[in-house]
Tab-separated table of C-alpha atoms and ligand atoms in Angstrom:
chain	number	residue	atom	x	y	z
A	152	UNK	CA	0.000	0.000	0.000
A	153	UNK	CA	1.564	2.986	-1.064
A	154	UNK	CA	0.023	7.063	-1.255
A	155	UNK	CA	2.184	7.588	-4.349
A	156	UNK	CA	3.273	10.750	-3.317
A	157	UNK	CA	5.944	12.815	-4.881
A	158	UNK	CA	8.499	9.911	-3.331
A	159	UNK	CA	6.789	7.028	-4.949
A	160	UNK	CA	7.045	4.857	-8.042
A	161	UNK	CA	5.436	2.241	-9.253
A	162	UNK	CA	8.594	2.363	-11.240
A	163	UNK	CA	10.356	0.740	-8.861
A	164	UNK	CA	8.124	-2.174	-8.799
A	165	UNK	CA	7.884	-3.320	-12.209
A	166	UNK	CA	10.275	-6.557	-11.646
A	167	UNK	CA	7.053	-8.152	-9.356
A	168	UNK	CA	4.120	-6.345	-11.172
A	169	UNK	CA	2.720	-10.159	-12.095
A	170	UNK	CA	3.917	-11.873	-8.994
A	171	UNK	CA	1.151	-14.136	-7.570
A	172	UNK	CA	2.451	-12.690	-4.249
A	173	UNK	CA	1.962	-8.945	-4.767
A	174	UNK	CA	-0.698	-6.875	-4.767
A	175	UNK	CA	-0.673	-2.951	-4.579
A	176	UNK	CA	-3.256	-0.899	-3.118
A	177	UNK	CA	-3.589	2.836	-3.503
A	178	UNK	CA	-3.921	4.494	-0.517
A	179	UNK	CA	-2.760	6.755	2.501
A	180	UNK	CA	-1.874	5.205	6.135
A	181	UNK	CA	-3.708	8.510	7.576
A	182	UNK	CA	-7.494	7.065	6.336
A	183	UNK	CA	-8.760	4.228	7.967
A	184	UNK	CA	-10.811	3.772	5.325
A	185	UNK	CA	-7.968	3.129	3.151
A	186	UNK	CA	-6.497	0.990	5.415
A	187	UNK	CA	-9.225	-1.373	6.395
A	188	UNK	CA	-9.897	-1.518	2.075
A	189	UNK	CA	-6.112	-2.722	2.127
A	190	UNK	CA	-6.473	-5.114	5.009
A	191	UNK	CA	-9.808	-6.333	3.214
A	192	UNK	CA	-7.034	-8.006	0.617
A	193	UNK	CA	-6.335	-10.048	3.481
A	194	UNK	CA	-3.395	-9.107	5.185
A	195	UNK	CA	-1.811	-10.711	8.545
A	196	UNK	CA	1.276	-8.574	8.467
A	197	UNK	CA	1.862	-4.975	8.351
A	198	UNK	CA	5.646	-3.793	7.792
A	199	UNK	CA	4.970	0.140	7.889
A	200	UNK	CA	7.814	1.898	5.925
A	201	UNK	CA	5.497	4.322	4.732
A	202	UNK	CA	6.662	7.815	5.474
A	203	UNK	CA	7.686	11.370	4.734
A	204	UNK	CA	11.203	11.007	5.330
A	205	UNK	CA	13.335	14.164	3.872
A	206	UNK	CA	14.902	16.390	6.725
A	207	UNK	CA	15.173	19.235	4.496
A	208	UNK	CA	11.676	19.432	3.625
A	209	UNK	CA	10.005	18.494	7.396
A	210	UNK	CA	12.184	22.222	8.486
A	211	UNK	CA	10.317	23.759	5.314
A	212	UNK	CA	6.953	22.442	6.204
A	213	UNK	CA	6.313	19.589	8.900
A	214	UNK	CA	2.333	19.351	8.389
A	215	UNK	CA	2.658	16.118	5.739
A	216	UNK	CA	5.263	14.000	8.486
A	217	UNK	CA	2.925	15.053	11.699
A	218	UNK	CA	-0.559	13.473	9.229
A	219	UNK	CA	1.905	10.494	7.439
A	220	UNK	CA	4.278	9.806	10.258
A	221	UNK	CA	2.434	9.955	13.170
A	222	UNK	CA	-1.266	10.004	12.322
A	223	UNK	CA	-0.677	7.284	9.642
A	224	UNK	CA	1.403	5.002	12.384
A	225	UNK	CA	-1.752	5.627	14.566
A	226	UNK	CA	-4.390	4.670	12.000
A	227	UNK	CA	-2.622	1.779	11.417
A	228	UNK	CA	-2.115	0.462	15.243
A	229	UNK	CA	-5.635	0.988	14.914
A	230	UNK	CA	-6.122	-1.243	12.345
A	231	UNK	CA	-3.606	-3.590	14.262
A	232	UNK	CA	-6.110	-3.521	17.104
A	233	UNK	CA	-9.513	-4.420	15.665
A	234	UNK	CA	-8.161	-6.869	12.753
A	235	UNK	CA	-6.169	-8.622	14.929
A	236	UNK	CA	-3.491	-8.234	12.218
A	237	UNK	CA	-0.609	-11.384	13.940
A	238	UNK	CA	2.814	-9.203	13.128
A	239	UNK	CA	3.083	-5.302	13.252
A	240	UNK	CA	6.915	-3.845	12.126
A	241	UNK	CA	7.205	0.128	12.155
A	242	UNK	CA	10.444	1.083	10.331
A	243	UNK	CA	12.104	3.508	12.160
A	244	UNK	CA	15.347	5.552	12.133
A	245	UNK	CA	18.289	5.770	14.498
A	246	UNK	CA	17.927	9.728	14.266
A	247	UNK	CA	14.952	9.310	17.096
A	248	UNK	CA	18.096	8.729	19.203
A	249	UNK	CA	19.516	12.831	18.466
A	250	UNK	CA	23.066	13.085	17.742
A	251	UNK	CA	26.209	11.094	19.620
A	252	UNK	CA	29.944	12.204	20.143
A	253	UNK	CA	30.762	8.927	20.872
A	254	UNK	CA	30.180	5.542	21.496
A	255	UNK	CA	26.781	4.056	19.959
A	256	UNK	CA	22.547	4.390	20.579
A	257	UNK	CA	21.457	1.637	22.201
A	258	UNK	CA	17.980	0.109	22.052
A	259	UNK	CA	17.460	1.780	25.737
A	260	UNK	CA	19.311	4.923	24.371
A	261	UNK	CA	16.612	7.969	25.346
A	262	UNK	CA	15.139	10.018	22.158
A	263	UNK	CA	16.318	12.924	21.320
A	264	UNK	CA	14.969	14.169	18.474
A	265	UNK	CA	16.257	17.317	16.702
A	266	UNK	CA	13.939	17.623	13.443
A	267	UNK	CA	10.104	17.937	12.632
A	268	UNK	CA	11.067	14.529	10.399
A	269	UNK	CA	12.960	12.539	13.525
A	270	UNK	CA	10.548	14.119	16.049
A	271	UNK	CA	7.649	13.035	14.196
A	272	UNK	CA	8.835	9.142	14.023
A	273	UNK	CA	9.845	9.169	17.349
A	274	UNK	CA	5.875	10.311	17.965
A	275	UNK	CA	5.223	6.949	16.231
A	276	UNK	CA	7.488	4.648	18.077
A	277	UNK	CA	6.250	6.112	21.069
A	278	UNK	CA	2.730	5.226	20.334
A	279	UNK	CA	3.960	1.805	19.089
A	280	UNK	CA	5.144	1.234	22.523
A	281	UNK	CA	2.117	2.392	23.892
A	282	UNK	CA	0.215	0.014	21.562
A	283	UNK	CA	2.054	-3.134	22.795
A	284	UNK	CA	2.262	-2.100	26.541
A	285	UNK	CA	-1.646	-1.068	26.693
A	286	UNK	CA	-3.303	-3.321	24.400
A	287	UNK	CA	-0.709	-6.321	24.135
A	288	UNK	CA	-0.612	-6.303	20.405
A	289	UNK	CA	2.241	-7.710	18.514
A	290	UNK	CA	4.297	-5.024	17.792
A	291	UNK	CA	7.634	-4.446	16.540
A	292	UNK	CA	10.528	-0.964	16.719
A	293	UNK	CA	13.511	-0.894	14.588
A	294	UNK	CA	15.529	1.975	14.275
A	295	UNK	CA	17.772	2.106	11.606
A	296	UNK	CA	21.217	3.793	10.351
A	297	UNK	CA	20.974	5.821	6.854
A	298	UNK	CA	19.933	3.500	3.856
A	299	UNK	CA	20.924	3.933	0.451
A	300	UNK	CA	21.094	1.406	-2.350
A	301	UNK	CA	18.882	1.260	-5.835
A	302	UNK	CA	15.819	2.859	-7.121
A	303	UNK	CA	16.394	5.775	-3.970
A	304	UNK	CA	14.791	9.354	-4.495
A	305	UNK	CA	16.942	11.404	-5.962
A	306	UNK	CA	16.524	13.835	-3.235
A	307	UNK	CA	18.664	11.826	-0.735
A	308	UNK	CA	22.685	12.693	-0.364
A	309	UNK	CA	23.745	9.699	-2.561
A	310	UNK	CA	21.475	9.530	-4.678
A	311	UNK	CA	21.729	13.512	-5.081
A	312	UNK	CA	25.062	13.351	-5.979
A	313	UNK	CA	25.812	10.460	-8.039
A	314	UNK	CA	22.774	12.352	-10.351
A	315	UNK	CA	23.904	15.832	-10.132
A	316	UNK	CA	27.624	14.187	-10.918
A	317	UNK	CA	25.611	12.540	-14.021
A	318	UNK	CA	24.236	16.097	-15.252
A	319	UNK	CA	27.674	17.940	-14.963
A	320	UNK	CA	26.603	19.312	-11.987
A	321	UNK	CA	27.973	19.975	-8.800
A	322	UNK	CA	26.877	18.349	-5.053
A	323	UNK	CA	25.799	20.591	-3.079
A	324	UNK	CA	27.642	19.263	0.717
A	325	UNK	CA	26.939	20.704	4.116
A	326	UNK	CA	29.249	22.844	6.463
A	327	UNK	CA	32.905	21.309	6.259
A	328	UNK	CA	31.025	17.877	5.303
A	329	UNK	CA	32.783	16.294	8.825
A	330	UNK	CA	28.886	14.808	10.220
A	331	UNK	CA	29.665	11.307	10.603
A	332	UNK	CA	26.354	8.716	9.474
A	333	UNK	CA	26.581	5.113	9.343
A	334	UNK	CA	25.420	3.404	6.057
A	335	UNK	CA	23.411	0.525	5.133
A	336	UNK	CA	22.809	-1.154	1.657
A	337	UNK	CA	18.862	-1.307	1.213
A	338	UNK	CA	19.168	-4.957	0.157
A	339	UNK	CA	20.715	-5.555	4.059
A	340	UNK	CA	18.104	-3.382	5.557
A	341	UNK	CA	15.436	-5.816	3.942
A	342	UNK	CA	17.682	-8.986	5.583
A	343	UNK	CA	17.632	-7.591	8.482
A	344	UNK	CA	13.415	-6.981	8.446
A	345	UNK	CA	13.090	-10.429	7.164
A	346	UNK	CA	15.272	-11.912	10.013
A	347	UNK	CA	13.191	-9.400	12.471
A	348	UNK	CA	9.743	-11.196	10.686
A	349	UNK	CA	11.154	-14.783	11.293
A	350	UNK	CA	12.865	-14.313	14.673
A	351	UNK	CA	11.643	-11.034	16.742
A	352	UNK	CA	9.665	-10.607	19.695
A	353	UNK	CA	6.758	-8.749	20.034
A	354	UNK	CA	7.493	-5.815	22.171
A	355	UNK	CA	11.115	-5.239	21.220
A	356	UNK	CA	12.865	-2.594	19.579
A	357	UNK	CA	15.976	-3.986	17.240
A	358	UNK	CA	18.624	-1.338	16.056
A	359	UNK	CA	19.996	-1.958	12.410
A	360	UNK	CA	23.745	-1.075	11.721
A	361	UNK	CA	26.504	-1.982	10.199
A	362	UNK	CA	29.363	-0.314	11.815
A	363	UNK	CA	30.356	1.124	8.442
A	364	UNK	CA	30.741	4.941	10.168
A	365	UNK	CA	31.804	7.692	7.261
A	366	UNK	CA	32.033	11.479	7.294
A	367	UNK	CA	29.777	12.996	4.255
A	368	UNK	CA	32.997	14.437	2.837
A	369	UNK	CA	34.350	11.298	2.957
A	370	UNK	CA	31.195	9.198	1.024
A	371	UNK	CA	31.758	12.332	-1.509
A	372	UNK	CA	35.214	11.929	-1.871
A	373	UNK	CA	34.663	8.300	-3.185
A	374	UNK	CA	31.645	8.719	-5.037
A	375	UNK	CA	33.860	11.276	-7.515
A	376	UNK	CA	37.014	9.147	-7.064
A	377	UNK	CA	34.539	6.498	-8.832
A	378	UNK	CA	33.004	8.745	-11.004
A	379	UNK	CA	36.650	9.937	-12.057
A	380	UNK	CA	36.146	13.013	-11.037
A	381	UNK	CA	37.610	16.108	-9.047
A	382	UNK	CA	37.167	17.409	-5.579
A	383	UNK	CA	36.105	21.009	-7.554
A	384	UNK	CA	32.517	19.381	-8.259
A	385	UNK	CA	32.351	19.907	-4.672
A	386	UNK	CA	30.167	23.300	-3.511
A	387	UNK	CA	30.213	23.283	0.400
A	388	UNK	CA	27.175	25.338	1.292
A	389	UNK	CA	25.995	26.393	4.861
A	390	UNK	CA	25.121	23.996	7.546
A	391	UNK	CA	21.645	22.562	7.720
A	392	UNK	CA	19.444	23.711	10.627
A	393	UNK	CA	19.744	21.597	14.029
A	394	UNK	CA	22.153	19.640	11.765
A	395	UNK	CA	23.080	16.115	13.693
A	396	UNK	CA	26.748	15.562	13.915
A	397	UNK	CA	26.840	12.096	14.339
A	398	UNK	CA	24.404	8.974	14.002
A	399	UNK	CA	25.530	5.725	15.092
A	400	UNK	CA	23.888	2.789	16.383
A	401	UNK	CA	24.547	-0.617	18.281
A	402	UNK	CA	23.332	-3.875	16.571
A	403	UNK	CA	23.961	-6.451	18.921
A	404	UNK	CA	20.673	-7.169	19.905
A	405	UNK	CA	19.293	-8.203	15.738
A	406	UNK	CA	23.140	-9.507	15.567
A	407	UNK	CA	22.081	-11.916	18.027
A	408	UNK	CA	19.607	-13.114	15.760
A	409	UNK	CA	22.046	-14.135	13.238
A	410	UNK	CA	21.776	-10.987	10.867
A	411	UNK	CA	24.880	-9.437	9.947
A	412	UNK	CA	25.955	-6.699	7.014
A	413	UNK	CA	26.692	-8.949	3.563
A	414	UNK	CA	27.665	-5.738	1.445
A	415	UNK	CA	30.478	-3.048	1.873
A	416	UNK	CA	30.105	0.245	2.003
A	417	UNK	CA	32.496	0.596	-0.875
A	418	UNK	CA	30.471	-2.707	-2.711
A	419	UNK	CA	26.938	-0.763	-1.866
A	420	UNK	CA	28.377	2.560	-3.859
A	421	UNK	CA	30.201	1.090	-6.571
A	422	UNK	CA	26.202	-0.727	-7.055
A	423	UNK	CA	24.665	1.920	-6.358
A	424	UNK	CA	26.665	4.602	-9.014
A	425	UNK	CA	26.232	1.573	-11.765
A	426	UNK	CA	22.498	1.598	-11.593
A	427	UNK	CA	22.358	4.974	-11.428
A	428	UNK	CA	24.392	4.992	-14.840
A	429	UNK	CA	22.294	2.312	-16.366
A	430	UNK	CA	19.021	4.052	-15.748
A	431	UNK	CA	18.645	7.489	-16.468
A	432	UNK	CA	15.062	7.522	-17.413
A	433	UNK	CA	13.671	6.379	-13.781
A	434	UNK	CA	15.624	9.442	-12.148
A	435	UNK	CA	15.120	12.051	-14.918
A	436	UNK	CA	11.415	11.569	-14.308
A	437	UNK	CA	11.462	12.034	-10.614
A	438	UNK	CA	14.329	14.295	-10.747
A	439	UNK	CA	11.628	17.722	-11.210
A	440	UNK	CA	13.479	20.845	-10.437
A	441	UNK	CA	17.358	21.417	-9.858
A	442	UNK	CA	18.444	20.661	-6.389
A	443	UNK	CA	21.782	22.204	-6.421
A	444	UNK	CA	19.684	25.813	-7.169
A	445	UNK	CA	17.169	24.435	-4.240
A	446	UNK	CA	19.955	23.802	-1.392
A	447	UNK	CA	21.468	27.300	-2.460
A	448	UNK	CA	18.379	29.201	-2.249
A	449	UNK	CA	17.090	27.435	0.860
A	450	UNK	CA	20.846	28.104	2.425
A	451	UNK	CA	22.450	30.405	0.816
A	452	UNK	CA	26.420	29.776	-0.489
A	453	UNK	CA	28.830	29.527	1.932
A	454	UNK	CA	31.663	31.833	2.068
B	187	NAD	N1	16.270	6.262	3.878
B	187	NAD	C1	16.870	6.140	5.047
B	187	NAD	O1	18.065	6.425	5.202
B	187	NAD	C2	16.108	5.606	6.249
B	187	NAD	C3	16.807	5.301	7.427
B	187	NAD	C4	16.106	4.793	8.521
B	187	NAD	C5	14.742	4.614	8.449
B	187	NAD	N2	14.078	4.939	7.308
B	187	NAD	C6	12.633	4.731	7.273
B	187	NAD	O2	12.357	3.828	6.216
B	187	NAD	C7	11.096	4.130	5.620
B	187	NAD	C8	11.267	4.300	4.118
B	187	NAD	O3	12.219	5.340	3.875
B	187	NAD	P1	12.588	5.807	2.389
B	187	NAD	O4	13.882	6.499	2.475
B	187	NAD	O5	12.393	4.665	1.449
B	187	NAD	O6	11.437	6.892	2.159
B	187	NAD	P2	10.884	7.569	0.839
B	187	NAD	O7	10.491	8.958	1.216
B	187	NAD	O8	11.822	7.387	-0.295
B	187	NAD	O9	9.571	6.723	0.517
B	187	NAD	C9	8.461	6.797	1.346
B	187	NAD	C10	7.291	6.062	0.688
B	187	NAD	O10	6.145	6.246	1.541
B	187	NAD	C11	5.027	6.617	0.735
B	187	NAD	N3	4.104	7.426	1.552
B	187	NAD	C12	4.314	8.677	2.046
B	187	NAD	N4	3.241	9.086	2.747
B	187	NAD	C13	2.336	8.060	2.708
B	187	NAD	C14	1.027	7.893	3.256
B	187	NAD	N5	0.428	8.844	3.968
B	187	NAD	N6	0.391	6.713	3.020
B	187	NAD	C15	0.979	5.732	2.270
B	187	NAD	N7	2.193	5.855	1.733
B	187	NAD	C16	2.876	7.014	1.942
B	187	NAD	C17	5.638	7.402	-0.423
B	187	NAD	O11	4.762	7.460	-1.542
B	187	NAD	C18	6.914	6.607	-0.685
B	187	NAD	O12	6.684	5.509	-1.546
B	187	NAD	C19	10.594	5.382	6.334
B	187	NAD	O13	9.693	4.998	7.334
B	187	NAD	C20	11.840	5.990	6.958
B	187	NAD	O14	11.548	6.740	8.120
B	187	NAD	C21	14.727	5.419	6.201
């Protein structure tokens, strides 16, 4: 089930269009209407990645994450409640957790949010809690470090910049570019769900990480030295607002489960760059507007 807003593509999904196993319903998390038409397919799981998930554009204008990300979570826990639905996962992010100097968030780590986006989903897993310790229903946390892999938004740093590198263009980077965030390959965030499916227990919260800890000058840095091309494609513009300096997360707990990380973070870009090479048309679509002229006017150059 999917809104199809300006982040989603049926696109994306063409591989399993005629797959006896998938059905897609049209339709926002926020209606219960849509929601019990959806579980009317006959649904015993939900796994709730559904989301407004840009940073940049929850500063701009929060209203669509408070209605998606925490209205939507609650419609659904709804849903949870009077279908009796057997397995509830809400897909969460480590940036609940604030920012860290050092060391790692733990699953008992307090939240700290420090954006309408990571305020909003910590809203959610709050009321997920809520749901399980009030009603006893089968619910599910994770919290997971920064995804990127195929078929990603173009609006997202990698993404952003691997395109923008495509068009001659330059990436726009943050401050110095010295925030620290710990990467996942998508294809290893969907390992880890399915292991969290098969082996979790209802009521727990499982962190997803892979240790693989870079600075965003640093991811830059290799995406050009791949790319063959210079550090002057770089344009350093000011420092987001509330930026968090550093994400990282402890995966011990899902580790215990027998998950572990089965791509690099150098295997995950070189991937990543290729099919972003190989197919132009899905990104030139979705890729309305120029982003490098967006950043600048939303933050001005920096000196
Ligand atoms: N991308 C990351 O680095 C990352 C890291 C940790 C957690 N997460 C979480 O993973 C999930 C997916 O993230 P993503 O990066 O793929 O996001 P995305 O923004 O690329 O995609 C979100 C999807 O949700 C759909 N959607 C939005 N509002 C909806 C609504 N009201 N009803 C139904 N569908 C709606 C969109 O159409 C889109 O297909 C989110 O819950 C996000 O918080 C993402």
């Amino acid at each position: 089930m999917d809104k199809l807003t300006y982040a989603g593509n049926l696109e994306s999904l063409k591989e399993i269009e005629n797959d006896p196993n998938y059905k897609f319903v049209k339709g926002d998390i926020a209606s219960a209407k849509d929601v019990e038409r959806a579980i009317d397919e006959g649904v015993d799981k939900i796994i709730n990645y559904a989301a407004e998930t840009h940073v940049d554009r929850s500063i701009i204008s929060p209203d669509a994450f408070i209605k998606t990300d925490i209205f939507g979570t609650y419609t659904l826990l709804e849903a949870v409640k009077k279908y009796r639905v057997a397995q509830y996962i809400q897909i969460s992010t480590d940036e609940v957790f604030g920012s860290v100097k050092n060391g790692s968030f733990t699953e008992e780590s307090p939240f700290a949010p420090n954006s309408p986006y990571s305020a909003s989903k910590a809203g959610a897993d709050h009321l997920c809690r809520a749901y399980f310790k009030t009603y006893n229903l089968p619910i599910m946390v994770t919290h997971s470090c920064n995804v990127f892999g195929l078929n990603a938004h173009p609006e997202k740093m990698i993404p952003l910049f691997i395109t923008n590198l495509l068009e001659g263009k330059k990436v726009p980077l943050y401050g110095q570019g010295q925030q620290v965030r710990e990467w996942i390959f998508a294809q290893d965030h969907c390992a880890a769900i399915e292991t969290i499916i098969e082996k979790g227990q209802s009521g727990e919260v499982y962190n997803i990480g892979t240790g693989f800890e870079k600075t965003n000058l640093e991811t830059t840095k290799f995406i050009l030295q791949e790319m063959r091309l210079g550090e002057d494609k770089i344009e350093y513009i000011k420092d987001r607002l509330g930026h968090d300096w550093r994400y990282a997360i402890n995966s011990q707990k899902l580790r215990g489960l027998g998950w572990q990380p089965g791509v690099s973070w150098e295997e995950g870009l070189r991937r990543t760059i290729k099919w972003y090479q190989e197919n132009e048309t899905w990104w030139k679509c979705i890729k309305s507007g120029d982003y490098l002229e967006y950043y600048r006017n939303q933050y001005g150059k920096k000196n």
